[in-house]
């Protein structure tokens, strides 16, 4: 007889990038599944809006604003969440940025900014979360990578972003192996094109309809469509799932 549970009742989560897009939708998904959520993002983001949605979903949240490139701010956020809600059990690292430029013209600063936020930021987030989970006896982490970590886009010049997302996938696999003895599962989730602020960037404005046409499902994802897969990976229904990448792309990489 099988027995599985997709609920997160009693869970305490931190979500980075919770003030917009995919991170916001996943925070609401965790709240709907019964988890308490610490909402981490830059102060300029819409964390207040996310908190209102979390409360409307019947759960409890708290805002812990900060920058994922600053290790001390992440540690402080985890400490504050644990003081308020108890031991951290779940984490989703969704904070990220994207831009584009031809590789031959890309400045080192542009390359480095993507790596600082999208790779080092994810590692520092995992480090702060992992330390807490080791103390607490275990947990589950989901890092938001991208299908861009698996393929390269026709017409979208983002060698820095694509390679950074590949790094997110493999740092997740590496941490899964390293932290399995601590009862911590680490997976990545790779969205395809999703309708968030990131796809309202000037560089992609004219390409969004082409993105839909190139996708077998003939549309972009809604941010909320990433919440179910993330909650699955966090929940005990995924208890034997670690070190893997879950690609949610409407079939984009299938043809
Ligand atoms: N939208 C897509 O099509 C798509 C596809 C694949 C992967 N992704 C990934 O999903 C994640 C979320 O992207 P999104 O589409 O929701 O974008 P978004 O711009 O809506 O949200 C990203 C959030 O990250 C936050 N952030 C940026 N830099 C930060 C920093 N230094 N510290 C803390 N927070 C910071 C932003 O303030 C913002 O709230 C990113 O990692 C992105 O690379 C997005």
Short mmCIF file of C-alpha atoms and ligand atoms in Angstrom, two decimals:
data_model
loop_
_atom_site.label_atom_id
_atom_site.label_comp_id
_atom_site.label_asym_id
_atom_site.label_seq_id
_atom_site.Cartn_x
_atom_site.Cartn_y
_atom_site.Cartn_z
CA UNK A 1 0.00 0.00 0.00
CA UNK A 2 1.33 3.43 -0.90
CA UNK A 3 1.12 6.36 1.41
CA UNK A 4 2.21 9.81 0.39
CA UNK A 5 1.63 13.32 1.64
CA UNK A 6 2.00 16.52 -0.35
CA UNK A 7 1.10 18.74 2.66
CA UNK A 8 3.59 20.91 4.50
CA UNK A 9 1.73 21.34 7.81
CA UNK A 10 4.15 22.18 10.61
CA UNK A 11 6.87 23.14 8.11
CA UNK A 12 8.91 26.31 8.44
CA UNK A 13 10.25 27.66 5.15
CA UNK A 14 12.38 30.47 3.80
CA UNK A 15 11.83 31.60 0.22
CA UNK A 16 14.35 33.92 -1.43
CA UNK A 17 13.06 36.04 -4.27
CA UNK A 18 9.68 35.93 -2.50
CA UNK A 19 8.77 39.48 -3.52
CA UNK A 20 7.99 38.70 -7.15
CA UNK A 21 7.19 36.11 -9.79
CA UNK A 22 8.04 32.46 -9.21
CA UNK A 23 9.28 32.94 -5.61
CA UNK A 24 6.08 34.77 -4.70
CA UNK A 25 3.89 32.06 -6.26
CA UNK A 26 5.82 29.30 -4.48
CA UNK A 27 5.55 31.12 -1.13
CA UNK A 28 1.77 31.19 -1.60
CA UNK A 29 1.79 27.51 -2.62
CA UNK A 30 3.67 26.56 0.55
CA UNK A 31 1.22 28.63 2.61
CA UNK A 32 -1.74 26.89 0.94
CA UNK A 33 -0.09 23.56 1.82
CA UNK A 34 0.10 24.47 5.50
CA UNK A 35 3.70 25.73 5.86
CA UNK A 36 4.81 28.93 7.59
CA UNK A 37 6.96 31.14 5.38
CA UNK A 38 9.84 33.56 5.88
CA UNK A 39 9.84 35.91 2.89
CA UNK A 40 13.30 37.06 1.80
CA UNK A 41 13.96 39.56 -0.99
CA UNK A 42 15.37 43.02 -1.58
CA UNK A 43 13.48 45.75 0.33
CA UNK A 44 12.43 47.27 -3.02
CA UNK A 45 10.39 44.16 -3.96
CA UNK A 46 6.72 43.50 -3.18
CA UNK A 47 7.23 41.47 0.01
CA UNK A 48 4.21 43.17 1.61
CA UNK A 49 2.05 41.94 -1.28
CA UNK A 50 3.34 38.39 -0.83
CA UNK A 51 2.66 38.53 2.91
CA UNK A 52 -0.95 39.57 2.22
CA UNK A 53 -1.36 36.60 -0.18
CA UNK A 54 0.16 34.20 2.37
CA UNK A 55 -2.26 35.41 5.03
CA UNK A 56 -5.18 35.19 2.60
CA UNK A 57 -4.14 31.56 2.03
CA UNK A 58 -4.68 30.97 5.76
CA UNK A 59 -1.05 30.69 6.85
CA UNK A 60 1.49 32.87 8.64
CA UNK A 61 4.46 34.65 7.18
CA UNK A 62 7.15 37.13 8.08
CA UNK A 63 9.23 39.52 6.02
CA UNK A 64 13.00 39.18 6.33
CA UNK A 65 14.37 41.47 3.66
CA UNK A 66 17.99 41.27 2.52
CA UNK A 67 20.41 40.60 -0.32
CA UNK A 68 21.39 37.05 -1.28
CA UNK A 69 24.97 38.14 -2.01
CA UNK A 70 25.41 39.04 1.68
CA UNK A 71 25.99 35.93 3.81
CA UNK A 72 25.36 37.75 7.11
CA UNK A 73 21.94 38.94 5.93
CA UNK A 74 20.92 35.38 5.07
CA UNK A 75 22.13 34.01 8.42
CA UNK A 76 20.31 36.79 10.23
CA UNK A 77 17.12 36.06 8.26
CA UNK A 78 17.25 32.34 9.10
CA UNK A 79 17.84 33.17 12.79
CA UNK A 80 14.86 35.53 12.85
CA UNK A 81 12.59 32.98 11.15
CA UNK A 82 13.64 30.26 13.63
CA UNK A 83 13.04 32.62 16.58
CA UNK A 84 9.53 33.31 15.34
CA UNK A 85 8.43 29.93 13.92
CA UNK A 86 10.85 27.25 15.18
CA UNK A 87 13.49 25.13 13.35
CA UNK A 88 13.81 25.71 9.60
CA UNK A 89 12.63 22.67 7.65
CA UNK A 90 12.25 23.89 4.06
CA UNK A 91 13.85 26.39 1.68
CA UNK A 92 13.29 27.60 -1.86
CA UNK A 93 15.96 29.76 -3.47
CA UNK A 94 14.33 31.71 -6.28
CA UNK A 95 16.14 35.08 -6.15
CA UNK A 96 17.76 35.67 -9.51
CA UNK A 97 18.39 38.13 -12.30
CA UNK A 98 18.85 37.89 -16.07
CA UNK A 99 20.03 40.09 -18.88
CA UNK A 100 21.53 39.56 -22.30
CA UNK A 101 24.44 40.66 -24.47
CA UNK A 102 26.49 39.12 -27.26
CA UNK A 103 29.31 37.10 -25.68
CA UNK A 104 31.95 39.00 -27.62
CA UNK A 105 30.76 42.32 -26.17
CA UNK A 106 29.89 41.25 -22.63
CA UNK A 107 31.77 43.18 -19.94
CA UNK A 108 33.31 41.35 -17.01
CA UNK A 109 31.01 43.35 -14.71
CA UNK A 110 27.92 42.06 -16.52
CA UNK A 111 29.22 38.48 -16.36
CA UNK A 112 30.13 38.82 -12.68
CA UNK A 113 26.79 40.33 -11.57
CA UNK A 114 24.90 37.29 -12.88
CA UNK A 115 27.31 34.91 -11.16
CA UNK A 116 27.25 36.91 -7.89
CA UNK A 117 23.44 36.79 -7.62
CA UNK A 118 22.46 33.62 -9.51
CA UNK A 119 25.26 31.29 -8.36
CA UNK A 120 27.00 32.71 -5.27
CA UNK A 121 23.64 33.96 -3.98
CA UNK A 122 22.16 30.45 -4.26
CA UNK A 123 25.20 28.90 -2.59
CA UNK A 124 25.17 31.39 0.31
CA UNK A 125 21.43 30.83 0.72
CA UNK A 126 21.92 27.04 0.83
CA UNK A 127 24.79 27.47 3.31
CA UNK A 128 22.71 29.51 5.77
CA UNK A 129 19.73 27.16 5.35
CA UNK A 130 21.85 23.98 5.48
CA UNK A 131 23.56 25.03 8.70
CA UNK A 132 20.16 25.53 10.33
CA UNK A 133 18.84 22.21 8.97
CA UNK A 134 21.93 20.33 10.17
CA UNK A 135 21.29 21.80 13.65
CA UNK A 136 17.61 20.89 13.41
CA UNK A 137 18.05 17.34 12.12
CA UNK A 138 17.17 17.71 8.45
CA UNK A 139 15.10 19.41 5.79
CA UNK A 140 14.55 19.95 2.10
CA UNK A 141 15.89 22.64 -0.24
CA UNK A 142 14.76 23.50 -3.78
CA UNK A 143 16.95 25.76 -5.90
CA UNK A 144 15.32 27.47 -8.87
CA UNK A 145 17.58 26.82 -11.86
CA UNK A 146 16.17 27.11 -15.40
CA UNK A 147 15.76 25.14 -18.60
CA UNK A 148 18.53 27.56 -19.70
CA UNK A 149 20.85 25.38 -17.61
CA UNK A 150 20.05 22.42 -19.89
CA UNK A 151 19.88 24.04 -23.36
CA UNK A 152 20.88 27.26 -25.09
CA UNK A 153 18.18 29.50 -26.57
CA UNK A 154 18.01 30.33 -30.22
CA UNK A 155 18.31 34.13 -30.52
CA UNK A 156 18.85 34.85 -26.83
CA UNK A 157 22.44 35.80 -26.07
CA UNK A 158 22.97 35.00 -22.41
CA UNK A 159 26.06 32.83 -22.03
CA UNK A 160 26.49 34.08 -18.45
CA UNK A 161 22.91 33.23 -17.39
CA UNK A 162 22.80 29.85 -19.15
CA UNK A 163 26.08 28.72 -17.60
CA UNK A 164 25.09 30.13 -14.19
CA UNK A 165 21.89 28.04 -14.25
CA UNK A 166 23.90 24.94 -15.13
CA UNK A 167 25.98 25.70 -12.06
CA UNK A 168 22.82 25.94 -9.92
CA UNK A 169 21.79 22.47 -11.06
CA UNK A 170 25.16 20.95 -10.25
CA UNK A 171 25.67 22.75 -6.95
CA UNK A 172 22.29 21.32 -5.96
CA UNK A 173 23.40 17.80 -6.93
CA UNK A 174 26.68 18.26 -5.07
CA UNK A 175 24.95 19.50 -1.90
CA UNK A 176 22.47 16.62 -2.14
CA UNK A 177 25.35 14.17 -1.93
CA UNK A 178 27.19 16.10 0.78
CA UNK A 179 24.16 16.63 2.99
CA UNK A 180 22.31 13.31 2.57
CA UNK A 181 23.93 12.06 5.83
CA UNK A 182 22.35 15.10 7.54
CA UNK A 183 18.88 14.10 6.28
CA UNK A 184 18.73 17.13 3.98
CA UNK A 185 17.37 16.65 0.45
CA UNK A 186 18.51 19.15 -2.20
CA UNK A 187 16.92 19.34 -5.65
CA UNK A 188 16.61 21.95 -8.38
CA UNK A 189 13.53 22.99 -10.31
CA UNK A 190 14.06 24.28 -13.84
CA UNK A 191 11.23 26.42 -15.18
CA UNK A 192 10.69 27.08 -18.85
CA UNK A 193 9.48 30.48 -20.01
CA UNK A 194 7.27 31.89 -17.25
CA UNK A 195 5.23 35.09 -17.25
CA UNK A 196 7.06 37.17 -14.64
CA UNK A 197 8.88 40.51 -14.59
CA UNK A 198 11.91 38.66 -15.99
CA UNK A 199 10.02 38.11 -19.25
CA UNK A 200 8.97 41.73 -19.43
CA UNK A 201 12.63 42.79 -19.85
CA UNK A 202 13.27 45.02 -22.89
CA UNK A 203 15.65 42.41 -24.37
CA UNK A 204 12.87 39.80 -24.58
CA UNK A 205 9.81 41.98 -25.27
CA UNK A 206 9.62 41.07 -28.95
CA UNK A 207 10.49 37.44 -28.28
CA UNK A 208 7.77 36.46 -25.84
CA UNK A 209 5.27 35.49 -28.56
CA UNK A 210 8.01 33.45 -30.24
CA UNK A 211 8.71 31.73 -26.89
CA UNK A 212 5.06 30.62 -26.80
CA UNK A 213 5.11 29.44 -30.41
CA UNK A 214 8.28 27.41 -29.77
CA UNK A 215 6.69 25.64 -26.79
CA UNK A 216 4.61 22.49 -27.50
CA UNK A 217 1.94 23.74 -25.10
CA UNK A 218 1.93 27.01 -27.12
CA UNK A 219 2.05 29.33 -24.11
CA UNK A 220 4.28 30.55 -21.31
CA UNK A 221 3.79 29.20 -17.79
CA UNK A 222 1.93 31.14 -15.13
CA UNK A 223 4.14 31.58 -12.01
CA UNK A 224 1.60 29.55 -9.99
CA UNK A 225 2.34 26.52 -12.21
CA UNK A 226 5.78 26.30 -10.54
CA UNK A 227 4.24 26.08 -7.05
CA UNK A 228 2.93 22.49 -7.33
CA UNK A 229 6.24 21.04 -8.52
CA UNK A 230 8.13 22.97 -5.81
CA UNK A 231 5.76 21.81 -3.06
CA UNK A 232 6.10 18.23 -4.35
CA UNK A 233 9.91 18.39 -4.09
CA UNK A 234 9.68 19.88 -0.58
CA UNK A 235 7.03 17.48 0.70
CA UNK A 236 7.40 13.97 2.08
CA UNK A 237 5.86 12.70 -1.20
CA UNK A 238 9.39 13.30 -2.59
CA UNK A 239 11.13 11.59 0.34
CA UNK A 240 13.48 9.54 -1.94
CA UNK A 241 14.09 12.43 -4.34
CA UNK A 242 17.41 14.20 -3.96
CA UNK A 243 20.09 15.49 -6.33
CA UNK A 244 17.70 15.71 -9.26
CA UNK A 245 16.47 18.49 -11.53
CA UNK A 246 12.75 18.78 -12.25
CA UNK A 247 12.25 20.42 -15.65
CA UNK A 248 8.85 22.18 -15.94
CA UNK A 249 8.86 23.66 -19.42
CA UNK A 250 5.58 22.93 -21.22
CA UNK A 251 7.55 20.48 -23.37
CA UNK A 252 9.99 23.11 -24.69
CA UNK A 253 13.08 20.90 -24.42
CA UNK A 254 11.21 17.84 -25.71
CA UNK A 255 11.16 18.55 -29.43
N1 LIG B 1 10.64 33.87 -15.64
C1 LIG B 1 11.20 32.88 -16.31
O1 LIG B 1 10.88 32.65 -17.51
C2 LIG B 1 12.21 32.00 -15.66
C3 LIG B 1 12.56 30.81 -16.33
C4 LIG B 1 13.49 29.97 -15.74
C5 LIG B 1 14.06 30.28 -14.52
N2 LIG B 1 13.71 31.44 -13.89
C6 LIG B 1 14.33 31.70 -12.61
O2 LIG B 1 13.33 31.82 -11.63
C7 LIG B 1 13.80 32.65 -10.55
C8 LIG B 1 12.76 33.72 -10.27
O3 LIG B 1 12.63 34.53 -11.43
P1 LIG B 1 11.29 35.31 -11.75
O4 LIG B 1 10.96 35.04 -13.17
O5 LIG B 1 10.29 35.06 -10.70
O6 LIG B 1 11.83 36.80 -11.73
P2 LIG B 1 11.37 38.07 -10.90
O7 LIG B 1 12.22 39.18 -11.41
O8 LIG B 1 9.90 38.21 -10.96
O9 LIG B 1 11.79 37.69 -9.39
C9 LIG B 1 13.12 37.62 -8.99
C10 LIG B 1 13.23 38.15 -7.58
O10 LIG B 1 14.60 38.03 -7.16
C11 LIG B 1 14.89 39.16 -6.38
N3 LIG B 1 16.31 39.43 -6.30
C12 LIG B 1 17.14 39.83 -7.31
N4 LIG B 1 18.37 40.04 -6.84
C13 LIG B 1 18.33 39.79 -5.51
C14 LIG B 1 19.30 39.85 -4.48
N5 LIG B 1 20.56 40.22 -4.71
N6 LIG B 1 18.92 39.51 -3.22
C15 LIG B 1 17.63 39.14 -2.97
N7 LIG B 1 16.68 39.06 -3.90
C16 LIG B 1 17.03 39.39 -5.16
C17 LIG B 1 14.16 40.31 -7.09
O11 LIG B 1 14.01 41.43 -6.22
C18 LIG B 1 12.86 39.65 -7.48
O12 LIG B 1 11.86 39.85 -6.50
C19 LIG B 1 15.14 33.21 -11.01
O13 LIG B 1 16.18 32.47 -10.42
C20 LIG B 1 15.11 32.99 -12.51
O14 LIG B 1 16.41 32.91 -13.05
C21 LIG B 1 12.79 32.30 -14.43
#
